[in-house]
Short mmCIF file of C-alpha atoms in Angstrom, two decimals:
data_model
loop_
_atom_site.label_atom_id
_atom_site.label_comp_id
_atom_site.label_asym_id
_atom_site.label_seq_id
_atom_site.Cartn_x
_atom_site.Cartn_y
_atom_site.Cartn_z
CA MET T 1 -2.37 23.36 25.67
CA THR T 2 -3.48 22.75 21.68
CA PRO T 3 -0.90 21.34 19.52
CA THR T 4 0.16 23.92 17.20
CA SER T 5 0.79 22.41 13.02
CA LYS T 6 3.57 23.35 10.80
CA ILE T 7 1.30 25.39 7.77
CA GLU T 8 1.86 24.47 4.91
CA ARG T 9 2.68 27.48 2.47
CA ARG T 10 3.48 25.04 -0.83
CA LYS T 11 1.02 25.41 -3.85
CA VAL T 12 2.73 21.49 -4.43
CA PRO T 13 2.81 19.24 -1.82
CA ARG T 14 5.95 16.98 -1.93
CA GLN T 15 6.36 13.34 -1.72
CA ALA T 16 8.80 11.70 0.45
CA ALA T 17 12.21 10.53 -0.89
CA LYS T 18 15.54 9.16 -0.18
CA VAL T 19 17.41 9.89 -3.31
CA GLU T 20 21.29 10.52 -3.91
CA THR T 21 21.82 13.02 -5.40
CA THR T 22 24.39 15.71 -7.01
CA LEU T 23 25.22 19.50 -7.19
CA VAL T 24 26.85 20.46 -9.97
CA HIS T 25 27.92 23.88 -10.75
CA GLU T 26 27.60 26.35 -13.76
CA ASP T 27 31.06 25.54 -16.19
CA GLY T 28 30.17 21.06 -14.53
CA ILE T 29 32.18 20.22 -11.65
CA VAL T 30 30.82 18.55 -8.83
CA ARG T 31 30.04 20.35 -6.22
CA LYS T 32 28.25 18.18 -3.18
CA THR T 33 26.59 14.80 -3.32
CA GLY T 34 23.68 14.58 -0.47
CA THR T 35 20.40 12.93 -0.25
CA ILE T 36 16.83 14.17 -1.80
CA ARG T 37 15.03 14.24 1.74
CA ASN T 38 11.32 15.03 -0.56
CA ILE T 39 10.65 16.55 -3.95
CA SER T 40 8.03 18.94 -6.19
CA PRO T 41 7.70 19.65 -9.47
CA GLU T 42 8.61 23.27 -8.04
CA GLY T 43 11.85 21.43 -5.55
CA ALA T 44 13.05 19.89 -3.07
CA LYS T 45 14.69 19.43 -0.07
CA LEU T 46 17.76 18.06 0.81
CA SER T 47 20.13 16.74 3.44
CA PHE T 48 23.86 16.61 3.21
CA ALA T 49 27.28 16.77 6.30
CA SER T 50 27.09 20.52 6.05
CA THR T 51 25.82 23.22 4.00
CA GLU T 52 28.26 25.11 3.85
CA ASP T 53 29.92 25.36 1.13
CA ILE T 54 26.47 24.90 -1.40
CA PRO T 55 26.10 27.09 -4.39
CA ASP T 56 23.13 29.18 -3.81
CA ALA T 57 22.39 28.40 -7.97
CA ALA T 58 23.48 25.49 -9.16
CA TYR T 59 22.21 22.95 -10.89
CA ILE T 60 20.79 19.27 -9.65
CA LEU T 61 20.76 15.79 -10.75
CA ILE T 62 17.91 13.99 -10.09
CA PRO T 63 18.82 10.26 -11.20
CA ASP T 64 15.64 8.52 -10.61
CA ARG T 65 13.97 11.70 -13.06
CA HIS T 66 16.68 11.67 -14.79
CA GLN T 67 16.89 15.01 -14.62
CA ILE T 68 18.82 18.09 -14.39
CA GLU T 69 16.90 20.78 -13.27
CA PRO T 70 18.70 25.16 -12.41
CA TYR T 71 17.48 25.82 -8.61
CA ARG T 72 18.67 28.83 -6.08
CA VAL T 73 18.32 27.64 -2.48
CA VAL T 74 15.28 29.52 -0.16
CA TRP T 75 16.82 28.43 3.19
CA ARG T 76 19.26 26.43 4.21
CA SER T 77 19.84 24.97 7.93
CA GLU T 78 23.23 22.98 9.34
CA ASP T 79 22.35 20.13 7.36
CA GLU T 80 20.30 20.63 4.97
CA VAL T 81 18.57 23.11 2.43
CA GLY T 82 15.04 23.74 0.60
CA LEU T 83 15.75 24.29 -2.85
CA ALA T 84 13.18 25.30 -6.22
CA PHE T 85 13.40 25.34 -9.01
CA THR T 86 14.36 27.76 -11.55
CA ALA T 87 13.66 26.01 -15.37
CA VAL T 88 12.24 28.75 -17.40
CA GLU T 89 8.75 27.45 -18.91
CA PRO T 90 8.85 28.11 -23.27
CA ALA T 91 6.80 30.40 -24.17
CA LYS T 92 3.52 29.60 -25.53
CA PRO T 93 2.98 30.36 -29.62
CA SER T 94 0.87 33.73 -29.25
CA LYS T 95 -2.46 33.61 -31.14
CA PRO T 96 -2.85 35.50 -34.50
#
């Protein structure tokens, strides 16, 4: 029997991390604190005591990068969530 490996589907590899973070709802009320487990420019995996009350879309504070990113939940388990960052890139000027 040969060992099976997970197929990497991400466009950009993630870096391992152990950074405390906070998810914030659009109205500015703090919703949940947790830990970033891995992160890339496109998303992150976070761990929590429970993911039951994590909003499907809101903002994540990334303290070591001094950033606030809008996100959407891509997947969730009992104690982890996978997020995709949803920031819109600025429009590029059209050529004359």
